[in-house]
mmCIF file of the C-alpha atoms, coordinates in Angstrom:
data_MODEL
# 
_entry.id   MODEL 
# 
loop_
_atom_site.group_PDB 
_atom_site.id 
_atom_site.type_symbol 
_atom_site.label_atom_id 
_atom_site.label_alt_id 
_atom_site.label_comp_id 
_atom_site.label_asym_id 
_atom_site.label_entity_id 
_atom_site.label_seq_id 
_atom_site.pdbx_PDB_ins_code 
_atom_site.Cartn_x 
_atom_site.Cartn_y 
_atom_site.Cartn_z 
_atom_site.occupancy 
_atom_site.B_iso_or_equiv 
_atom_site.pdbx_formal_charge 
_atom_site.auth_seq_id 
_atom_site.auth_comp_id 
_atom_site.auth_asym_id 
_atom_site.auth_atom_id 
_atom_site.pdbx_PDB_model_num 
ATOM 1  C CA . MET A 1 1  ? -0.324  0.168  0.309   1.00 0.00 ? 1  MET A CA 1 
ATOM 2  C CA . ASP A 1 2  ? 1.012   3.553  -1.409  1.00 0.00 ? 2  ASP A CA 1 
ATOM 3  C CA . ASN A 1 3  ? 1.932   6.152  1.853   1.00 0.00 ? 3  ASN A CA 1 
ATOM 4  C CA . ALA A 1 4  ? -0.645  8.871  1.549   1.00 0.00 ? 4  ALA A CA 1 
ATOM 5  C CA . ILE A 1 5  ? -0.179  11.988 3.693   1.00 0.00 ? 5  ILE A CA 1 
ATOM 6  C CA . LEU A 1 6  ? -2.507  14.592 4.262   1.00 0.00 ? 6  LEU A CA 1 
ATOM 7  C CA . MET A 1 7  ? -1.353  18.016 3.229   1.00 0.00 ? 7  MET A CA 1 
ATOM 8  C CA . TYR A 1 8  ? -4.137  20.115 3.891   1.00 0.00 ? 8  TYR A CA 1 
ATOM 9  C CA . THR A 1 9  ? -7.779  19.654 4.970   1.00 0.00 ? 9  THR A CA 1 
ATOM 10 C CA . SER A 1 10 ? -10.443 22.480 4.639   1.00 0.00 ? 10 SER A CA 1 
ATOM 11 C CA . LYS A 1 11 ? -12.924 20.985 7.631   1.00 0.00 ? 11 LYS A CA 1 
ATOM 12 C CA . GLY A 1 12 ? -16.368 20.207 5.852   1.00 0.00 ? 12 GLY A CA 1 
ATOM 13 C CA . ASP A 1 13 ? -15.084 21.216 2.656   1.00 0.00 ? 13 ASP A CA 1 
ATOM 14 C CA . TYR A 1 14 ? -11.985 19.348 0.955   1.00 0.00 ? 14 TYR A CA 1 
ATOM 15 C CA . ALA A 1 15 ? -8.760  17.813 1.763   1.00 0.00 ? 15 ALA A CA 1 
ATOM 16 C CA . ILE A 1 16 ? -5.840  17.334 0.202   1.00 0.00 ? 16 ILE A CA 1 
ATOM 17 C CA . ILE A 1 17 ? -3.667  14.399 0.292   1.00 0.00 ? 17 ILE A CA 1 
ATOM 18 C CA . LYS A 1 18 ? -0.382  13.659 -1.520  1.00 0.00 ? 18 LYS A CA 1 
ATOM 19 C CA . VAL A 1 19 ? 0.186   9.834  -2.889  1.00 0.00 ? 19 VAL A CA 1 
ATOM 20 C CA . ASN A 1 20 ? 3.884   9.272  -3.580  1.00 0.00 ? 20 ASN A CA 1 
ATOM 21 C CA . ASN A 1 21 ? 4.489   12.644 -5.651  1.00 0.00 ? 21 ASN A CA 1 
ATOM 22 C CA . THR A 1 22 ? 0.445   12.997 -6.931  1.00 0.00 ? 22 THR A CA 1 
ATOM 23 C CA . TYR A 1 23 ? -1.691  15.047 -5.693  1.00 0.00 ? 23 TYR A CA 1 
ATOM 24 C CA . VAL A 1 24 ? -5.273  14.155 -4.950  1.00 0.00 ? 24 VAL A CA 1 
ATOM 25 C CA . ILE A 1 25 ? -8.368  16.303 -3.850  1.00 0.00 ? 25 ILE A CA 1 
ATOM 26 C CA . ASN A 1 26 ? -10.659 14.867 -1.655  1.00 0.00 ? 26 ASN A CA 1 
ATOM 27 C CA . VAL A 1 27 ? -13.939 16.820 -1.993  1.00 0.00 ? 27 VAL A CA 1 
ATOM 28 C CA . LEU A 1 28 ? -17.543 15.939 0.564   1.00 0.00 ? 28 LEU A CA 1 
ATOM 29 C CA . PHE A 1 29 ? -20.249 15.909 -1.063  1.00 0.00 ? 29 PHE A CA 1 
ATOM 30 C CA . PRO A 1 30 ? -23.385 16.930 1.924   1.00 0.00 ? 30 PRO A CA 1 
ATOM 31 C CA . ASN A 1 31 ? -26.419 14.746 1.285   1.00 0.00 ? 31 ASN A CA 1 
ATOM 32 C CA . PHE A 1 32 ? -24.951 13.614 -1.689  1.00 0.00 ? 32 PHE A CA 1 
ATOM 33 C CA . TYR A 1 33 ? -28.081 10.696 -2.334  1.00 0.00 ? 33 TYR A CA 1 
ATOM 34 C CA . PRO A 1 34 ? -31.224 12.532 -3.059  1.00 0.00 ? 34 PRO A CA 1 
ATOM 35 C CA . ASN A 1 35 ? -33.434 11.593 0.358   1.00 0.00 ? 35 ASN A CA 1 
ATOM 36 C CA . SER A 1 36 ? -30.197 11.038 2.247   1.00 0.00 ? 36 SER A CA 1 
ATOM 37 C CA . HIS A 1 37 ? -28.505 13.087 5.309   1.00 0.00 ? 37 HIS A CA 1 
ATOM 38 C CA . PHE A 1 38 ? -25.276 11.361 4.734   1.00 0.00 ? 38 PHE A CA 1 
ATOM 39 C CA . ASP A 1 39 ? -21.920 12.899 3.710   1.00 0.00 ? 39 ASP A CA 1 
ATOM 40 C CA . VAL A 1 40 ? -20.381 10.965 0.995   1.00 0.00 ? 40 VAL A CA 1 
ATOM 41 C CA . SER A 1 41 ? -16.481 12.330 0.173   1.00 0.00 ? 41 SER A CA 1 
ATOM 42 C CA . LYS A 1 42 ? -15.129 11.846 -3.277  1.00 0.00 ? 42 LYS A CA 1 
ATOM 43 C CA . SER A 1 43 ? -11.296 11.563 -4.150  1.00 0.00 ? 43 SER A CA 1 
ATOM 44 C CA . PHE A 1 44 ? -10.367 13.132 -7.871  1.00 0.00 ? 44 PHE A CA 1 
ATOM 45 C CA . LEU A 1 45 ? -6.593  12.614 -9.418  1.00 0.00 ? 45 LEU A CA 1 
ATOM 46 C CA . LEU A 1 46 ? -6.288  16.043 -11.526 1.00 0.00 ? 46 LEU A CA 1 
ATOM 47 C CA . ASP A 1 47 ? -3.100  18.089 -11.678 1.00 0.00 ? 47 ASP A CA 1 
ATOM 48 C CA . ILE A 1 48 ? -2.964  20.400 -8.130  1.00 0.00 ? 48 ILE A CA 1 
ATOM 49 C CA . SER A 1 49 ? 0.659   20.589 -7.851  1.00 0.00 ? 49 SER A CA 1 
ATOM 50 C CA . ARG A 1 50 ? 1.512   23.825 -8.184  1.00 0.00 ? 50 ARG A CA 1 
ATOM 51 C CA . LEU A 1 51 ? -1.289  25.121 -6.657  1.00 0.00 ? 51 LEU A CA 1 
ATOM 52 C CA . VAL A 1 52 ? -0.226  22.888 -3.116  1.00 0.00 ? 52 VAL A CA 1 
ATOM 53 C CA . GLU A 1 53 ? 3.573   23.377 -4.275  1.00 0.00 ? 53 GLU A CA 1 
ATOM 54 C CA . ASN A 1 54 ? 2.594   27.496 -3.848  1.00 0.00 ? 54 ASN A CA 1 
ATOM 55 C CA . LYS A 1 55 ? -0.359  27.167 -1.193  1.00 0.00 ? 55 LYS A CA 1 
ATOM 56 C CA . GLU A 1 56 ? -2.983  28.722 -3.565  1.00 0.00 ? 56 GLU A CA 1 
ATOM 57 C CA . PHE A 1 57 ? -5.434  27.142 -1.085  1.00 0.00 ? 57 PHE A CA 1 
ATOM 58 C CA . THR A 1 58 ? -8.596  29.700 -2.434  1.00 0.00 ? 58 THR A CA 1 
ATOM 59 C CA . LYS A 1 59 ? -7.760  28.436 -5.791  1.00 0.00 ? 59 LYS A CA 1 
ATOM 60 C CA . THR A 1 60 ? -7.742  24.276 -4.235  1.00 0.00 ? 60 THR A CA 1 
ATOM 61 C CA . LYS A 1 61 ? -11.153 25.463 -2.245  1.00 0.00 ? 61 LYS A CA 1 
ATOM 62 C CA . GLU A 1 62 ? -12.629 27.309 -5.657  1.00 0.00 ? 62 GLU A CA 1 
ATOM 63 C CA . LEU A 1 63 ? -11.616 23.690 -6.943  1.00 0.00 ? 63 LEU A CA 1 
ATOM 64 C CA . ALA A 1 64 ? -13.882 21.975 -5.049  1.00 0.00 ? 64 ALA A CA 1 
ATOM 65 C CA . GLU A 1 65 ? -16.560 23.931 -4.952  1.00 0.00 ? 65 GLU A CA 1 
ATOM 66 C CA . SER A 1 66 ? -17.010 23.864 -8.346  1.00 0.00 ? 66 SER A CA 1 
ATOM 67 C CA . ILE A 1 67 ? -16.553 19.672 -8.673  1.00 0.00 ? 67 ILE A CA 1 
ATOM 68 C CA . ARG A 1 68 ? -19.467 19.695 -6.240  1.00 0.00 ? 68 ARG A CA 1 
ATOM 69 C CA . LYS A 1 69 ? -21.702 21.962 -8.827  1.00 0.00 ? 69 LYS A CA 1 
ATOM 70 C CA . ASP A 1 70 ? -20.299 19.784 -11.465 1.00 0.00 ? 70 ASP A CA 1 
ATOM 71 C CA . TYR A 1 71 ? -19.855 16.748 -10.868 1.00 0.00 ? 71 TYR A CA 1 
ATOM 72 C CA . GLU A 1 72 ? -20.504 15.284 -14.307 1.00 0.00 ? 72 GLU A CA 1 
ATOM 73 C CA . LYS A 1 73 ? -17.626 17.585 -15.329 1.00 0.00 ? 73 LYS A CA 1 
ATOM 74 C CA . TYR A 1 74 ? -15.247 15.937 -12.861 1.00 0.00 ? 74 TYR A CA 1 
ATOM 75 C CA . LYS A 1 75 ? -16.273 12.243 -12.558 1.00 0.00 ? 75 LYS A CA 1 
ATOM 76 C CA . ALA A 1 76 ? -14.073 10.910 -14.963 1.00 0.00 ? 76 ALA A CA 1 
ATOM 77 C CA . TYR A 1 77 ? -11.210 12.313 -13.009 1.00 0.00 ? 77 TYR A CA 1 
ATOM 78 C CA . GLU A 1 78 ? -12.880 10.407 -9.671  1.00 0.00 ? 78 GLU A CA 1 
ATOM 79 C CA . ILE A 1 79 ? -10.446 7.344  -8.211  1.00 0.00 ? 79 ILE A CA 1 
ATOM 80 C CA . ARG A 1 80 ? -10.812 5.114  -5.727  1.00 0.00 ? 80 ARG A CA 1 
ATOM 81 C CA . PRO A 1 81 ? -11.113 6.582  -2.029  1.00 0.00 ? 81 PRO A CA 1 
ATOM 82 C CA . VAL A 1 82 ? -7.798  7.358  -0.790  1.00 0.00 ? 82 VAL A CA 1 
ATOM 83 C CA . ILE A 1 83 ? -6.664  6.932  2.698   1.00 0.00 ? 83 ILE A CA 1 
ATOM 84 C CA . THR A 1 84 ? -4.220  9.086  5.085   1.00 0.00 ? 84 THR A CA 1 
ATOM 85 C CA . THR A 1 85 ? -2.094  7.125  6.683   1.00 0.00 ? 85 THR A CA 1 
ATOM 86 C CA . LYS A 1 86 ? -0.070  10.193 8.539   1.00 0.00 ? 86 LYS A CA 1 
ATOM 87 C CA . LYS A 1 87 ? -0.410  13.755 8.465   1.00 0.00 ? 87 LYS A CA 1 
ATOM 88 C CA . THR A 1 88 ? 2.273   16.359 7.665   1.00 0.00 ? 88 THR A CA 1 
# 
């Protein structure tokens, strides 16, 4: 299993995880399923390395909001859930 390191989190919104040399954004979807109160976290493999390395977390927040608003647009980039093993 690859080590996944939590790089940044915005509680109740999204988290950025580093797996090897790749960054993954986990986005929380409140009430994802119709008529349900369950929140779902989904992982997306996008090229966000520049944003993370430059600490442009306002832009990653905007990206998380965009993913939530237009899930179908980002669905092709969804990967299996990433579980962190340690925090930076």
